[in-house]
């Protein structure tokens, strides 16, 4: 039964990505994990790696800014990550 749900979820994700990709000005989509590992992309390999690296760097810098502005937010996120693994 879970494979049917997973299949439906996958179809929903693909439908959403196709809808986003069809918007004027969208050149491609890159989905990456928190460490920059690419999960899915509609771009070529070079562009995918470039965007993945840039977004990972941006996220790291943004987390540093948030940490500087409100250290409690980052502490909460780290505690959540410790207990949920996410």
mmCIF file with all atom_site columns, C-alpha atoms in Angstrom:
data_model
loop_
_atom_site.group_PDB
_atom_site.id
_atom_site.type_symbol
_atom_site.label_atom_id
_atom_site.label_alt_id
_atom_site.label_comp_id
_atom_site.label_asym_id
_atom_site.label_entity_id
_atom_site.label_seq_id
_atom_site.pdbx_PDB_ins_code
_atom_site.Cartn_x
_atom_site.Cartn_y
_atom_site.Cartn_z
_atom_site.occupancy
_atom_site.B_iso_or_equiv
_atom_site.pdbx_formal_charge
_atom_site.auth_seq_id
_atom_site.auth_comp_id
_atom_site.auth_asym_id
_atom_site.auth_atom_id
_atom_site.pdbx_PDB_model_num
ATOM 1  C CA . UNK A 1 1  ? 0.000  0.000  0.000   1.00 0.00 ? 1  UNK A CA 1
ATOM 2  C CA . UNK A 1 2  ? 2.827  2.455  0.748   1.00 0.00 ? 2  UNK A CA 1
ATOM 3  C CA . UNK A 1 3  ? 4.229  1.990  -2.767  1.00 0.00 ? 3  UNK A CA 1
ATOM 4  C CA . UNK A 1 4  ? 0.970  3.298  -4.213  1.00 0.00 ? 4  UNK A CA 1
ATOM 5  C CA . UNK A 1 5  ? 1.166  6.331  -1.940  1.00 0.00 ? 5  UNK A CA 1
ATOM 6  C CA . UNK A 1 6  ? 4.835  6.819  -2.821  1.00 0.00 ? 6  UNK A CA 1
ATOM 7  C CA . UNK A 1 7  ? 3.955  6.596  -6.512  1.00 0.00 ? 7  UNK A CA 1
ATOM 8  C CA . UNK A 1 8  ? 1.198  9.185  -6.077  1.00 0.00 ? 8  UNK A CA 1
ATOM 9  C CA . UNK A 1 9  ? 3.553  11.442 -4.118  1.00 0.00 ? 9  UNK A CA 1
ATOM 10 C CA . UNK A 1 10 ? 6.171  11.117 -6.863  1.00 0.00 ? 10 UNK A CA 1
ATOM 11 C CA . UNK A 1 11 ? 3.584  11.999 -9.499  1.00 0.00 ? 11 UNK A CA 1
ATOM 12 C CA . UNK A 1 12 ? 2.497  15.018 -7.449  1.00 0.00 ? 12 UNK A CA 1
ATOM 13 C CA . UNK A 1 13 ? 6.097  16.185 -7.153  1.00 0.00 ? 13 UNK A CA 1
ATOM 14 C CA . UNK A 1 14 ? 6.717  15.726 -10.876 1.00 0.00 ? 14 UNK A CA 1
ATOM 15 C CA . UNK A 1 15 ? 3.521  17.637 -11.694 1.00 0.00 ? 15 UNK A CA 1
ATOM 16 C CA . UNK A 1 16 ? 4.566  20.500 -9.421  1.00 0.00 ? 16 UNK A CA 1
ATOM 17 C CA . UNK A 1 17 ? 8.083  20.633 -10.883 1.00 0.00 ? 17 UNK A CA 1
ATOM 18 C CA . UNK A 1 18 ? 6.710  20.664 -14.433 1.00 0.00 ? 18 UNK A CA 1
ATOM 19 C CA . UNK A 1 19 ? 4.326  23.478 -13.512 1.00 0.00 ? 19 UNK A CA 1
ATOM 20 C CA . UNK A 1 20 ? 7.150  25.534 -11.950 1.00 0.00 ? 20 UNK A CA 1
ATOM 21 C CA . UNK A 1 21 ? 9.474  24.833 -14.878 1.00 0.00 ? 21 UNK A CA 1
ATOM 22 C CA . UNK A 1 22 ? 6.835  26.036 -17.363 1.00 0.00 ? 22 UNK A CA 1
ATOM 23 C CA . UNK A 1 23 ? 6.674  29.551 -15.876 1.00 0.00 ? 23 UNK A CA 1
ATOM 24 C CA . UNK A 1 24 ? 8.178  32.357 -17.942 1.00 0.00 ? 24 UNK A CA 1
ATOM 25 C CA . UNK A 1 25 ? 11.759 33.068 -16.894 1.00 0.00 ? 25 UNK A CA 1
ATOM 26 C CA . UNK A 1 26 ? 12.387 29.745 -15.147 1.00 0.00 ? 26 UNK A CA 1
ATOM 27 C CA . UNK A 1 27 ? 15.513 28.268 -16.680 1.00 0.00 ? 27 UNK A CA 1
ATOM 28 C CA . UNK A 1 28 ? 15.617 25.108 -14.609 1.00 0.00 ? 28 UNK A CA 1
ATOM 29 C CA . UNK A 1 29 ? 15.133 23.479 -11.240 1.00 0.00 ? 29 UNK A CA 1
ATOM 30 C CA . UNK A 1 30 ? 17.704 22.053 -8.858  1.00 0.00 ? 30 UNK A CA 1
ATOM 31 C CA . UNK A 1 31 ? 16.713 20.123 -5.741  1.00 0.00 ? 31 UNK A CA 1
ATOM 32 C CA . UNK A 1 32 ? 19.606 19.497 -3.384  1.00 0.00 ? 32 UNK A CA 1
ATOM 33 C CA . UNK A 1 33 ? 20.088 18.205 0.146   1.00 0.00 ? 33 UNK A CA 1
ATOM 34 C CA . UNK A 1 34 ? 21.384 20.386 2.957   1.00 0.00 ? 34 UNK A CA 1
ATOM 35 C CA . UNK A 1 35 ? 24.960 19.387 2.140   1.00 0.00 ? 35 UNK A CA 1
ATOM 36 C CA . UNK A 1 36 ? 24.613 20.266 -1.552  1.00 0.00 ? 36 UNK A CA 1
ATOM 37 C CA . UNK A 1 37 ? 24.141 16.748 -2.901  1.00 0.00 ? 37 UNK A CA 1
ATOM 38 C CA . UNK A 1 38 ? 21.876 16.997 -5.931  1.00 0.00 ? 38 UNK A CA 1
ATOM 39 C CA . UNK A 1 39 ? 18.654 15.028 -5.725  1.00 0.00 ? 39 UNK A CA 1
ATOM 40 C CA . UNK A 1 40 ? 17.040 16.175 -8.971  1.00 0.00 ? 40 UNK A CA 1
ATOM 41 C CA . UNK A 1 41 ? 17.814 18.739 -11.648 1.00 0.00 ? 41 UNK A CA 1
ATOM 42 C CA . UNK A 1 42 ? 16.527 19.860 -15.017 1.00 0.00 ? 42 UNK A CA 1
ATOM 43 C CA . UNK A 1 43 ? 19.792 21.669 -15.822 1.00 0.00 ? 43 UNK A CA 1
ATOM 44 C CA . UNK A 1 44 ? 22.949 20.268 -17.375 1.00 0.00 ? 44 UNK A CA 1
ATOM 45 C CA . UNK A 1 45 ? 25.612 18.827 -15.043 1.00 0.00 ? 45 UNK A CA 1
ATOM 46 C CA . UNK A 1 46 ? 27.845 21.911 -14.998 1.00 0.00 ? 46 UNK A CA 1
ATOM 47 C CA . UNK A 1 47 ? 25.010 24.331 -14.202 1.00 0.00 ? 47 UNK A CA 1
ATOM 48 C CA . UNK A 1 48 ? 23.578 21.915 -11.646 1.00 0.00 ? 48 UNK A CA 1
ATOM 49 C CA . UNK A 1 49 ? 26.871 21.695 -9.753  1.00 0.00 ? 49 UNK A CA 1
ATOM 50 C CA . UNK A 1 50 ? 27.393 25.468 -9.911  1.00 0.00 ? 50 UNK A CA 1
ATOM 51 C CA . UNK A 1 51 ? 23.929 26.285 -8.575  1.00 0.00 ? 51 UNK A CA 1
ATOM 52 C CA . UNK A 1 52 ? 24.106 23.582 -5.932  1.00 0.00 ? 52 UNK A CA 1
ATOM 53 C CA . UNK A 1 53 ? 27.434 24.922 -4.664  1.00 0.00 ? 53 UNK A CA 1
ATOM 54 C CA . UNK A 1 54 ? 26.246 28.551 -4.700  1.00 0.00 ? 54 UNK A CA 1
ATOM 55 C CA . UNK A 1 55 ? 22.982 27.820 -2.896  1.00 0.00 ? 55 UNK A CA 1
ATOM 56 C CA . UNK A 1 56 ? 24.791 25.730 -0.275  1.00 0.00 ? 56 UNK A CA 1
ATOM 57 C CA . UNK A 1 57 ? 27.207 28.617 0.346   1.00 0.00 ? 57 UNK A CA 1
ATOM 58 C CA . UNK A 1 58 ? 24.312 31.075 0.536   1.00 0.00 ? 58 UNK A CA 1
ATOM 59 C CA . UNK A 1 59 ? 22.454 28.881 3.037   1.00 0.00 ? 59 UNK A CA 1
ATOM 60 C CA . UNK A 1 60 ? 25.585 28.582 5.206   1.00 0.00 ? 60 UNK A CA 1
ATOM 61 C CA . UNK A 1 61 ? 26.046 32.361 5.206   1.00 0.00 ? 61 UNK A CA 1
ATOM 62 C CA . UNK A 1 62 ? 22.355 32.923 5.926   1.00 0.00 ? 62 UNK A CA 1
ATOM 63 C CA . UNK A 1 63 ? 22.535 30.566 8.901   1.00 0.00 ? 63 UNK A CA 1
ATOM 64 C CA . UNK A 1 64 ? 25.536 32.550 10.167  1.00 0.00 ? 64 UNK A CA 1
ATOM 65 C CA . UNK A 1 65 ? 23.556 35.792 9.915   1.00 0.00 ? 65 UNK A CA 1
ATOM 66 C CA . UNK A 1 66 ? 20.610 34.258 11.749  1.00 0.00 ? 66 UNK A CA 1
ATOM 67 C CA . UNK A 1 67 ? 22.972 32.904 14.404  1.00 0.00 ? 67 UNK A CA 1
ATOM 68 C CA . UNK A 1 68 ? 24.461 36.382 14.861  1.00 0.00 ? 68 UNK A CA 1
ATOM 69 C CA . UNK A 1 69 ? 21.043 38.037 15.097  1.00 0.00 ? 69 UNK A CA 1
ATOM 70 C CA . UNK A 1 70 ? 19.336 35.438 17.282  1.00 0.00 ? 70 UNK A CA 1
ATOM 71 C CA . UNK A 1 71 ? 21.494 32.605 18.658  1.00 0.00 ? 71 UNK A CA 1
ATOM 72 C CA . UNK A 1 72 ? 18.431 30.970 20.231  1.00 0.00 ? 72 UNK A CA 1
ATOM 73 C CA . UNK A 1 73 ? 16.957 30.200 16.778  1.00 0.00 ? 73 UNK A CA 1
ATOM 74 C CA . UNK A 1 74 ? 20.043 28.214 15.784  1.00 0.00 ? 74 UNK A CA 1
ATOM 75 C CA . UNK A 1 75 ? 20.090 26.421 19.134  1.00 0.00 ? 75 UNK A CA 1
ATOM 76 C CA . UNK A 1 76 ? 16.487 25.355 18.571  1.00 0.00 ? 76 UNK A CA 1
ATOM 77 C CA . UNK A 1 77 ? 17.333 24.130 15.055  1.00 0.00 ? 77 UNK A CA 1
ATOM 78 C CA . UNK A 1 78 ? 20.347 22.175 16.289  1.00 0.00 ? 78 UNK A CA 1
ATOM 79 C CA . UNK A 1 79 ? 18.279 20.547 19.058  1.00 0.00 ? 79 UNK A CA 1
ATOM 80 C CA . UNK A 1 80 ? 15.612 19.583 16.515  1.00 0.00 ? 80 UNK A CA 1
ATOM 81 C CA . UNK A 1 81 ? 18.267 18.121 14.204  1.00 0.00 ? 81 UNK A CA 1
ATOM 82 C CA . UNK A 1 82 ? 19.751 16.127 17.097  1.00 0.00 ? 82 UNK A CA 1
ATOM 83 C CA . UNK A 1 83 ? 16.433 14.524 17.997  1.00 0.00 ? 83 UNK A CA 1
ATOM 84 C CA . UNK A 1 84 ? 14.853 14.133 14.581  1.00 0.00 ? 84 UNK A CA 1
ATOM 85 C CA . UNK A 1 85 ? 17.927 13.552 12.467  1.00 0.00 ? 85 UNK A CA 1
ATOM 86 C CA . UNK A 1 86 ? 16.657 16.195 10.013  1.00 0.00 ? 86 UNK A CA 1
#
